[in-house]
CSV table of C-alpha atoms and ligand atoms in Angstrom, one decimal:
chain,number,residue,atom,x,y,z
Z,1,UNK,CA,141.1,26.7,-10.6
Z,2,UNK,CA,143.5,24.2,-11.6
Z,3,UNK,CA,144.0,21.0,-14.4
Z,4,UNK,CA,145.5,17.6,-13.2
Z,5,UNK,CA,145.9,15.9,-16.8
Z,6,UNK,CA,142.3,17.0,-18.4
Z,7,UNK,CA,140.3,17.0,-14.5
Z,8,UNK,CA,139.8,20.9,-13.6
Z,9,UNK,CA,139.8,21.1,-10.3
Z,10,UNK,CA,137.6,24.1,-8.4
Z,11,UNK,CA,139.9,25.2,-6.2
Z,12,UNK,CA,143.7,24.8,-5.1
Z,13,UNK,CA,143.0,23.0,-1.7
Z,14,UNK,CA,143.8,19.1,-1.6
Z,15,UNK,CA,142.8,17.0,0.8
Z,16,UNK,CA,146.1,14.4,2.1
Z,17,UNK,CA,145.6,10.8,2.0
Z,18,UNK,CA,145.5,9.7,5.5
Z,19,UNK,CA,145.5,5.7,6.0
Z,20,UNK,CA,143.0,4.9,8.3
Z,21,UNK,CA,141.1,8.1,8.2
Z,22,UNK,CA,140.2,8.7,4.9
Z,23,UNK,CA,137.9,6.5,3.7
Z,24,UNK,CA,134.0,7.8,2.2
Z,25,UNK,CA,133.2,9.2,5.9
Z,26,UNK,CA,135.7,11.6,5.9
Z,27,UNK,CA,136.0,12.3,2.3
Z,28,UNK,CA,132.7,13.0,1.6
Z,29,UNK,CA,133.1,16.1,4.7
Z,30,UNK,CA,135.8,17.2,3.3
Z,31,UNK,CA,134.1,17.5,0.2
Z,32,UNK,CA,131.0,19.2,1.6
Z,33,UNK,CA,133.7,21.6,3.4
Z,34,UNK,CA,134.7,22.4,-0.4
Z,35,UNK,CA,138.2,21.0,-0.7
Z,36,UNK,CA,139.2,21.0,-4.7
Z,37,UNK,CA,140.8,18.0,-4.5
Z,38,UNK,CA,140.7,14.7,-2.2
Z,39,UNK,CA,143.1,11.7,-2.0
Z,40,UNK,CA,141.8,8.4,-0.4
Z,41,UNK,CA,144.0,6.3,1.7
Z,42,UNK,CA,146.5,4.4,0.4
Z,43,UNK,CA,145.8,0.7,-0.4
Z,44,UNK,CA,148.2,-1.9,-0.4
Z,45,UNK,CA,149.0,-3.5,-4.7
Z,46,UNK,CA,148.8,-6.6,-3.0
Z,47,UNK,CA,145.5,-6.7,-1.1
Z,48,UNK,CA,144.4,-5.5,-4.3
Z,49,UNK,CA,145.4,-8.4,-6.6
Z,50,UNK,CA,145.0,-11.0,-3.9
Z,51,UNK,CA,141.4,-9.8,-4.1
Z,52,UNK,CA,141.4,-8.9,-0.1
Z,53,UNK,CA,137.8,-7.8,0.8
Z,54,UNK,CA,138.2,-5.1,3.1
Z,55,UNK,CA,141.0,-3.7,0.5
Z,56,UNK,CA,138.7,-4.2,-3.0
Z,57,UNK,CA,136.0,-2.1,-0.5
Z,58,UNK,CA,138.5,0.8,-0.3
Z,59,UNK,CA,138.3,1.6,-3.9
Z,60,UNK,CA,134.8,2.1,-3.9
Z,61,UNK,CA,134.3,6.2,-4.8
Z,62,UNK,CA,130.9,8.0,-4.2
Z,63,UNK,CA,130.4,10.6,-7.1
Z,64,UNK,CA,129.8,13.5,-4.1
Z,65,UNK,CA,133.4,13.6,-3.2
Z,66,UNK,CA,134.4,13.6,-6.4
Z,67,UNK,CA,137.2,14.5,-8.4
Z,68,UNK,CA,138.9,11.9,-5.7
Z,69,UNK,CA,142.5,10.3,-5.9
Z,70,UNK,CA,143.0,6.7,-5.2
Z,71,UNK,CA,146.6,5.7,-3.9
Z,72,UNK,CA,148.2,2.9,-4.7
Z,73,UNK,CA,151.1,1.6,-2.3
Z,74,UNK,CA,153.6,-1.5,-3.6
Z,75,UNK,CA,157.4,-2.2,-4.4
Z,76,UNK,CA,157.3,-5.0,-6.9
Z,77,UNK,CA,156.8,-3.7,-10.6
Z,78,UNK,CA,154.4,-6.7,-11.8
Z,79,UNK,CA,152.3,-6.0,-8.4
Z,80,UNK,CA,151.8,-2.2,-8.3
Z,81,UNK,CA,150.6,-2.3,-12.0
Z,82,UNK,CA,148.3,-5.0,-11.5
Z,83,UNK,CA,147.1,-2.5,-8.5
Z,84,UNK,CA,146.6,0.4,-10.6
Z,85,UNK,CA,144.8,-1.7,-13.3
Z,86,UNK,CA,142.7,-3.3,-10.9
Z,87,UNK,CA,141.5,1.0,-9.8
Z,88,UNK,CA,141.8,2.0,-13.3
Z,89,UNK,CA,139.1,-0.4,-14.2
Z,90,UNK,CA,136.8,-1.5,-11.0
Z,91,UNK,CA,137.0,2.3,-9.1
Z,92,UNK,CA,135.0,5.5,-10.0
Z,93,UNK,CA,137.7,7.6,-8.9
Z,94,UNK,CA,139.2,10.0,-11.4
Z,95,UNK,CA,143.3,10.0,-10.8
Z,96,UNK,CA,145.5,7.2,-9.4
Z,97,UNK,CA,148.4,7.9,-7.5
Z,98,UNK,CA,151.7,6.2,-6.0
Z,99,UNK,CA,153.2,6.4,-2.8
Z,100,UNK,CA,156.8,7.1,-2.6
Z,101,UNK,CA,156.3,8.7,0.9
Z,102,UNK,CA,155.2,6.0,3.4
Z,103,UNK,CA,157.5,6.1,6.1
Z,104,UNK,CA,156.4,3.2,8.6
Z,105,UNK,CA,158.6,0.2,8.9
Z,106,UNK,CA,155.7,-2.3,7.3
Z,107,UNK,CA,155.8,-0.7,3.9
Z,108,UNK,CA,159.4,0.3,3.8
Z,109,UNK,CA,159.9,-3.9,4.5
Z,110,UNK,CA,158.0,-4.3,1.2
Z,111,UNK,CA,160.5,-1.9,-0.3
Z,112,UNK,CA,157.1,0.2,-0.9
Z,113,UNK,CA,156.4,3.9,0.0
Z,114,UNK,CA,159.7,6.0,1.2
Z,115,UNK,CA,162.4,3.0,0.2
Z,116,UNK,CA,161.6,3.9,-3.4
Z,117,UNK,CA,163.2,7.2,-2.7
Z,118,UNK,CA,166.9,5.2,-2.9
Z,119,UNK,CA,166.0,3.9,-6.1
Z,120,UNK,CA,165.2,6.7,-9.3
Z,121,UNK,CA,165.5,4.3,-11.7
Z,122,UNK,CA,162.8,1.9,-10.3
Z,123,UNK,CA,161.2,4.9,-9.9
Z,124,UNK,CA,161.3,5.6,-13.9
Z,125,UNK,CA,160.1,2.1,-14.4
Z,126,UNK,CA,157.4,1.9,-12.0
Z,127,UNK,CA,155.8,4.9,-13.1
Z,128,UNK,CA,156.1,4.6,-16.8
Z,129,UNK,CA,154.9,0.7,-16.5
Z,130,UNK,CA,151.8,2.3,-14.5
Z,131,UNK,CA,151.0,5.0,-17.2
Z,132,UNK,CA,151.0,2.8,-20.2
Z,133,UNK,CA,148.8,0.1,-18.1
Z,134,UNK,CA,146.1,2.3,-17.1
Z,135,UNK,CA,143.4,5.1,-18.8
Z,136,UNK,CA,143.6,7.3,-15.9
Z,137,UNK,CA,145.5,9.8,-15.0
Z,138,UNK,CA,148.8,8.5,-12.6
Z,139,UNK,CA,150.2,11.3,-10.1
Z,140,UNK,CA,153.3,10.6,-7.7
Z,141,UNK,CA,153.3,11.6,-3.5
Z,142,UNK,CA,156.3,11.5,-2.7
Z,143,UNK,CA,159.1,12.8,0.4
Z,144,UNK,CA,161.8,14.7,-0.1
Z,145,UNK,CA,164.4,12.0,0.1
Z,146,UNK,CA,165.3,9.1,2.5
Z,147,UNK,CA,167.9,11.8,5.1
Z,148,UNK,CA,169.5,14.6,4.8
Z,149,UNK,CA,172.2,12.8,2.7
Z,150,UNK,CA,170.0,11.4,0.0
Z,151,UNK,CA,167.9,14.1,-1.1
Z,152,UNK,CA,167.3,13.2,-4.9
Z,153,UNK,CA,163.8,15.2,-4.7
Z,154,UNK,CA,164.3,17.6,-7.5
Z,155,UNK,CA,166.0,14.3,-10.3
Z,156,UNK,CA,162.7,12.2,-8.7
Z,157,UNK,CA,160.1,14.8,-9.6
Z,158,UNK,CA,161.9,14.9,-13.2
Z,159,UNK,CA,162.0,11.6,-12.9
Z,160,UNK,CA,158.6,11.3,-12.5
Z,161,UNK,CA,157.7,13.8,-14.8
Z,162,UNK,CA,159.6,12.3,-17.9
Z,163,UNK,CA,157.8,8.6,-17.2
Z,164,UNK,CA,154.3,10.5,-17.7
Z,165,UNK,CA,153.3,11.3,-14.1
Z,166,UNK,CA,150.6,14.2,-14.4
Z,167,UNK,CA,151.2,15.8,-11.1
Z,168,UNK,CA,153.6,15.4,-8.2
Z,169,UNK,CA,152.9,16.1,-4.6
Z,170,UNK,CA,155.5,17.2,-2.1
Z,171,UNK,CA,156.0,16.1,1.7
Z,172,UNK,CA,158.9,18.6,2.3
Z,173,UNK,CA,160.4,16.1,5.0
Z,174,UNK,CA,163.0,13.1,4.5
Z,175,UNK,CA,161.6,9.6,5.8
Z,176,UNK,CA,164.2,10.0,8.6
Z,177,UNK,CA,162.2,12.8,9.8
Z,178,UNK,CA,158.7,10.8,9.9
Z,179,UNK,CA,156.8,13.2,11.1
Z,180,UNK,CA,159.2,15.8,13.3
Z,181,UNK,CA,161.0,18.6,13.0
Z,182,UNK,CA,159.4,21.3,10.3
Z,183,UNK,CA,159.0,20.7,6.7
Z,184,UNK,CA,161.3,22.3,5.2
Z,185,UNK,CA,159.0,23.9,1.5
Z,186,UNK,CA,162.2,25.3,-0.3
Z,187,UNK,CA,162.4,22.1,-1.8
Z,188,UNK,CA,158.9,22.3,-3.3
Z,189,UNK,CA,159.9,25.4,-4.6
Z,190,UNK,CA,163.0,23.5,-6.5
Z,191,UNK,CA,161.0,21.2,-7.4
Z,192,UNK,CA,158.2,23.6,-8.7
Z,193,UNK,CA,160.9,25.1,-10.6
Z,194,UNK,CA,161.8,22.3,-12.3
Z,195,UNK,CA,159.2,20.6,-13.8
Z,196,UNK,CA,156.4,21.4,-15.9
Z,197,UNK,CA,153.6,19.3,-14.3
Z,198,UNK,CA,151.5,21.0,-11.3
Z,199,UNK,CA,153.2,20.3,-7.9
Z,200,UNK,CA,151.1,20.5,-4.9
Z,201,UNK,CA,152.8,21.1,-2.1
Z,202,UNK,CA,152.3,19.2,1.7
Z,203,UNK,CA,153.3,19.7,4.7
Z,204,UNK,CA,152.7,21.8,8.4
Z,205,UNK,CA,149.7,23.7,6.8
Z,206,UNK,CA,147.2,24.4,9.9
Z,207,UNK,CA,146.1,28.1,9.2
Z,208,UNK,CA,145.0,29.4,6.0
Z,209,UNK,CA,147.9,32.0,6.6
Z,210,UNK,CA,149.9,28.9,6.4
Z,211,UNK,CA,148.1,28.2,2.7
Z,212,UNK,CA,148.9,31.3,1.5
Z,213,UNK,CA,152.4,31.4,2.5
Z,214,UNK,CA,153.1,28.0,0.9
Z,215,UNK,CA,151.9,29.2,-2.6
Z,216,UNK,CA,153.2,32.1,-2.6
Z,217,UNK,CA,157.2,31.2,-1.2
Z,218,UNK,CA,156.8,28.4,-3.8
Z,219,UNK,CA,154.5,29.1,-6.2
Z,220,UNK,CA,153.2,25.3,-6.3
Z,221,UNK,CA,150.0,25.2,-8.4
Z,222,UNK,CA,147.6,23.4,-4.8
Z,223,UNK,CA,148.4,23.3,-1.5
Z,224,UNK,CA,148.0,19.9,0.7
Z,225,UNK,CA,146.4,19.7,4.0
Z,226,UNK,CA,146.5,16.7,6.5
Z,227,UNK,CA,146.8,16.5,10.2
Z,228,UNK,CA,145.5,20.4,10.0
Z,229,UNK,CA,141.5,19.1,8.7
Z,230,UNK,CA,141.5,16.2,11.5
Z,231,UNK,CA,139.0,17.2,13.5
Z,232,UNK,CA,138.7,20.1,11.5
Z,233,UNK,CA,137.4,20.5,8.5
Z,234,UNK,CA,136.2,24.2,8.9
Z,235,UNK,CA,140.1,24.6,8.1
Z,236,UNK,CA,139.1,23.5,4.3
Z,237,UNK,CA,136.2,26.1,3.7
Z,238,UNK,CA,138.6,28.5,5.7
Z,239,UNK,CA,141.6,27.9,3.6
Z,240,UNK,CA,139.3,28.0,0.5
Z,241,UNK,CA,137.9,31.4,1.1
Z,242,UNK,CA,141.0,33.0,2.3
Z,243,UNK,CA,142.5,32.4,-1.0
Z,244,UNK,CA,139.7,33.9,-2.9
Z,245,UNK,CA,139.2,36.7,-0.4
Z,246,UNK,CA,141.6,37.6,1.9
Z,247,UNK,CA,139.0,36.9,4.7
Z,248,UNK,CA,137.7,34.1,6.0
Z,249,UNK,CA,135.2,32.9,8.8
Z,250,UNK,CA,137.0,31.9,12.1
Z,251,UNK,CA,133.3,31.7,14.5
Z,252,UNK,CA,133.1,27.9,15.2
Z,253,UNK,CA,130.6,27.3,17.9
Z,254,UNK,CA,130.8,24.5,20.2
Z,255,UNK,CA,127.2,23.2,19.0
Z,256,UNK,CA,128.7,23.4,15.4
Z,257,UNK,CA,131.6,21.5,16.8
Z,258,UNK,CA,129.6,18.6,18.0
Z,259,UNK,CA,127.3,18.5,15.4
Z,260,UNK,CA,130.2,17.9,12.9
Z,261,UNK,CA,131.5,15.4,15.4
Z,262,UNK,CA,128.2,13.1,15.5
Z,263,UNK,CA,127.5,13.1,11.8
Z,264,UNK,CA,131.1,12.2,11.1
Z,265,UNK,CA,129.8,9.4,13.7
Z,266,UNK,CA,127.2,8.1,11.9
Z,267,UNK,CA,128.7,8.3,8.2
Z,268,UNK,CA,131.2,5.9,9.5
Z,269,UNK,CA,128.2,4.0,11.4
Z,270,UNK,CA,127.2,3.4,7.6
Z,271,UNK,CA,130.0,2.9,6.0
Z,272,UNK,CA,131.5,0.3,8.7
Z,273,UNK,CA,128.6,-0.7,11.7
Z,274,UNK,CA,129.0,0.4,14.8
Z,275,UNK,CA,131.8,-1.6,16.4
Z,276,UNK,CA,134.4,-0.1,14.0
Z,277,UNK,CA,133.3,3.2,13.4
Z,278,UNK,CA,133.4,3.8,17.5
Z,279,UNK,CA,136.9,2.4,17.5
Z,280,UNK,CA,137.8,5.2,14.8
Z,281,UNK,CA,135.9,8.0,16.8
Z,282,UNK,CA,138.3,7.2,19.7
Z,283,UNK,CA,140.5,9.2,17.0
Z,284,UNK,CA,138.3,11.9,15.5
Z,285,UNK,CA,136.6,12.6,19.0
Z,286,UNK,CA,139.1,14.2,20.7
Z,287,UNK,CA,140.2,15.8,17.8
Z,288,UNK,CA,136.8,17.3,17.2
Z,289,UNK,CA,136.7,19.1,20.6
Z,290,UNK,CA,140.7,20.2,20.7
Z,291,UNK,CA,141.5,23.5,22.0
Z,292,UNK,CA,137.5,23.5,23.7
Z,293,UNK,CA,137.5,24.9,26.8
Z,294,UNK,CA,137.9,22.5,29.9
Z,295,UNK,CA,137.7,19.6,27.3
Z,296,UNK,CA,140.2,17.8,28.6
Z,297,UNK,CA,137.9,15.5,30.8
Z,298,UNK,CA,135.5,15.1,27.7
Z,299,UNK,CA,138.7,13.9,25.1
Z,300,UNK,CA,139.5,11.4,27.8
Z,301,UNK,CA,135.8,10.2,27.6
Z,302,UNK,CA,135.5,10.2,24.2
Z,303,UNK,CA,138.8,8.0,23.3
Z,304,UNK,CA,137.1,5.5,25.4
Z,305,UNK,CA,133.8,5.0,23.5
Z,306,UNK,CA,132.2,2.1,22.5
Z,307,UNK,CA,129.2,2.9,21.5
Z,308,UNK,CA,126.9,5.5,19.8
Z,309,UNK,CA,124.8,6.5,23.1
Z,310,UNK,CA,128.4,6.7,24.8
Z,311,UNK,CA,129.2,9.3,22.5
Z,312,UNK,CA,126.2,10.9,22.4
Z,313,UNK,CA,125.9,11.1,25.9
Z,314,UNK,CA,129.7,13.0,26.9
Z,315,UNK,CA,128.1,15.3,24.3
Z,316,UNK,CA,125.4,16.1,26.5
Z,317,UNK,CA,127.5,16.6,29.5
Z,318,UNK,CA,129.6,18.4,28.3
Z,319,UNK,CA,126.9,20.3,27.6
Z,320,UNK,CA,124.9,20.5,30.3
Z,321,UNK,CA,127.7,21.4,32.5
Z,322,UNK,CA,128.9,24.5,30.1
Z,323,UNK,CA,125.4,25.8,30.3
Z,324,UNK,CA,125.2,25.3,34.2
Z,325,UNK,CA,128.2,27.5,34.3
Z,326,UNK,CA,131.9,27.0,37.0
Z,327,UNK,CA,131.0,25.8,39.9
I,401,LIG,C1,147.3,9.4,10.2
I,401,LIG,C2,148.1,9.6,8.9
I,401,LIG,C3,148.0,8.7,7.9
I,401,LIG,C4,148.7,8.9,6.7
I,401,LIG,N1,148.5,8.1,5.6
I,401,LIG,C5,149.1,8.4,4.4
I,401,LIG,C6,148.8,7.6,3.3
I,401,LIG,O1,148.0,6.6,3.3
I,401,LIG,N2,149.4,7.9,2.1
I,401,LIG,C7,150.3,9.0,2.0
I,401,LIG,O2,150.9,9.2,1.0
I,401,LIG,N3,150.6,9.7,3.1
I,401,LIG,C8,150.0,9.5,4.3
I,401,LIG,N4,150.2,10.3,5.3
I,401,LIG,C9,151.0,11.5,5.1
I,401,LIG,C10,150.1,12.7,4.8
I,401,LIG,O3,149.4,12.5,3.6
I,401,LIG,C11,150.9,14.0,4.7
I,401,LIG,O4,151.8,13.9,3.7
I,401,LIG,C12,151.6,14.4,6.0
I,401,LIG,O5,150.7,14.2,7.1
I,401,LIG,C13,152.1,15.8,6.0
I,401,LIG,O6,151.1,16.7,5.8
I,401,LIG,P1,150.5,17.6,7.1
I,401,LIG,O7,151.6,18.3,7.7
I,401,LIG,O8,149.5,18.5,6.5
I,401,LIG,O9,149.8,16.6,8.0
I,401,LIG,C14,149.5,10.1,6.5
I,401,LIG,C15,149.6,11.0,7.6
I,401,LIG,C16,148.9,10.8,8.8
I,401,LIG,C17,149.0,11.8,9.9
């Protein structure tokens, strides 16, 4: 068990923030899977104070998947703390946290996300502005640094440490690096070193061995898992029990497989209507069944569906032909 500001948190597994994926649907498994910790996706300042429906929707928090992070994304000072204070007040959630890690071109444009890296001082400001505006508690997600040549992680954290930021979490890769090559987690241990406030450290977790080996090579206070859960959230009650026990559960059947798969359907069924929850299972589908046995006929079907009975139906195939055996 750890504390973010005064919030104890059951276990040291955090969920990553995943635009487009984590919204209540997702969350609320993730939750039931026993993660500690969850971040929603990151919503833009702006959307926020222009009042943008779909955006003022993403703030709305369940108590079920709570203690839950809401992420607040923005370059412009007066912008990102009318954000936060626009969470602080109207969401349920219990932390609010800044992105300084966003590495696609729309949010960098905005001078949003990664940019901020370049820029410590606006960092200072930002985050100090944020603290004093809102009640609850303000963490930072951030990258390492812009490239290789402007790594300013370890200043950042303190940066962000010494404006009132009550945790930071580490991407150990530069926004040049998006998403390839490996993250490299000796800077979370610099960081770790350096600063009081809990780090949580993110990045190229897909085992629980992977968990383990994070904590202990940095001795950051959570670990925080992304792309790993997608499709996956045994991963969360795996990592979770491994930590405790040295053990953990690795007998995921196939039925268990789909069964996740179609009531991760119809949570987003209620959460969006059909149209645009099928849209989103052309994503979680064929994650669901990766690594299944001659599945890769069925992830073909399923990032093609349109409907619930389409879904519902490969399922049944798939199925059927398992149980009729090779031909
Ligand atoms: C589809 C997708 C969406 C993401 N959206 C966000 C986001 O909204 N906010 C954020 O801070 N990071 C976002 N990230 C980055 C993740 O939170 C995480 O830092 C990154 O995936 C590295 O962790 P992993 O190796 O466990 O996936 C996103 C990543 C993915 C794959």
């Amino acid at each position: 068990m750890f504390k973010i500001a005064d919030i104890e948190l059951q276990n040291r597994v955090v969920i990553a923030p995943m635009a487009g994926v984590s919204n209540i649907a997702f969350r609320t498994i993730m939750k039931e899977f026993g993660a500690g910790l969850i971040y929603a996706e990151m919503v833009s300042d702006k959307a926020l104070t222009f009042g943008n429906k779909k955006t003022v929707k993403m703030i709305e928090v369940v108590d079920e998947e709570r203690p839950l992070t809401m992420q607040v994304f923005g370059g412009d000072l007066e912008t990102i703390v009318e954000g936060a204070k626009i969470i602080d007040q109207h969401s349920n959630c219990d932390i609010i946290d800044l992105n300084m890690g966003c590495p696609v071109n729309k949010v960098i444009k905005s001078d949003a996300g990664a940019k901020l890296l370049l820029d410590p001082q606006k960092i200072y400001t930002i985050v100090k502005a944020v603290v004093e505006a809102v009640e609850k508690p303000v963490t930072v997600k951030m990258r390492i640094g812009w490239d290789k040549n402007t790594i300013y992680a370890v200043e950042i954290a303190q940066i962000c440490e010494k404006a009132g930021a009550k945790a930071i979490a580490v991407h150990a890769r530069t926004r040049k690096q998006m998403y390839s090559g490996k993250a490299d987690w000796s800077y979370i241990k610099q960081i770790k070193d350096a600063v009081d406030i809990p780090v949580i450290g993110n990045g190229d977790i897909t085992t629980p061995e992977d968990a383990k080996r994070m904590l202990e090579e940095t001795g950051c206070d959570a670990v925080m898992i992304g792309r790993g859960v997608l499709g996956n959230p045994w991963l969360v009650e795996q990592t979770v029990q491994y930590l405790e026990t040295g053990t953990y559960n690795r007998d995921i059947s196939i039925e268990e497989r789909f069964h996740r798969m179609s009531n991760h359907m119809e949570r987003l069924i209620a959460l969006k209507g059909e149209k645009v929850a099928m849209l989103e299972m052309r994503n979680h589908g064929p994650w669901y069944v990766k690594g299944l046995p001659g599945a890769s006929h069925v992830r073909k079907a399923l990032s093609q569906v349109s409907t619930k009975d389409d879904l519902l139906q490969i399922i049944e195939e798939y199925q059927n032909h398992r149980k009729e055996g090779p031909h």
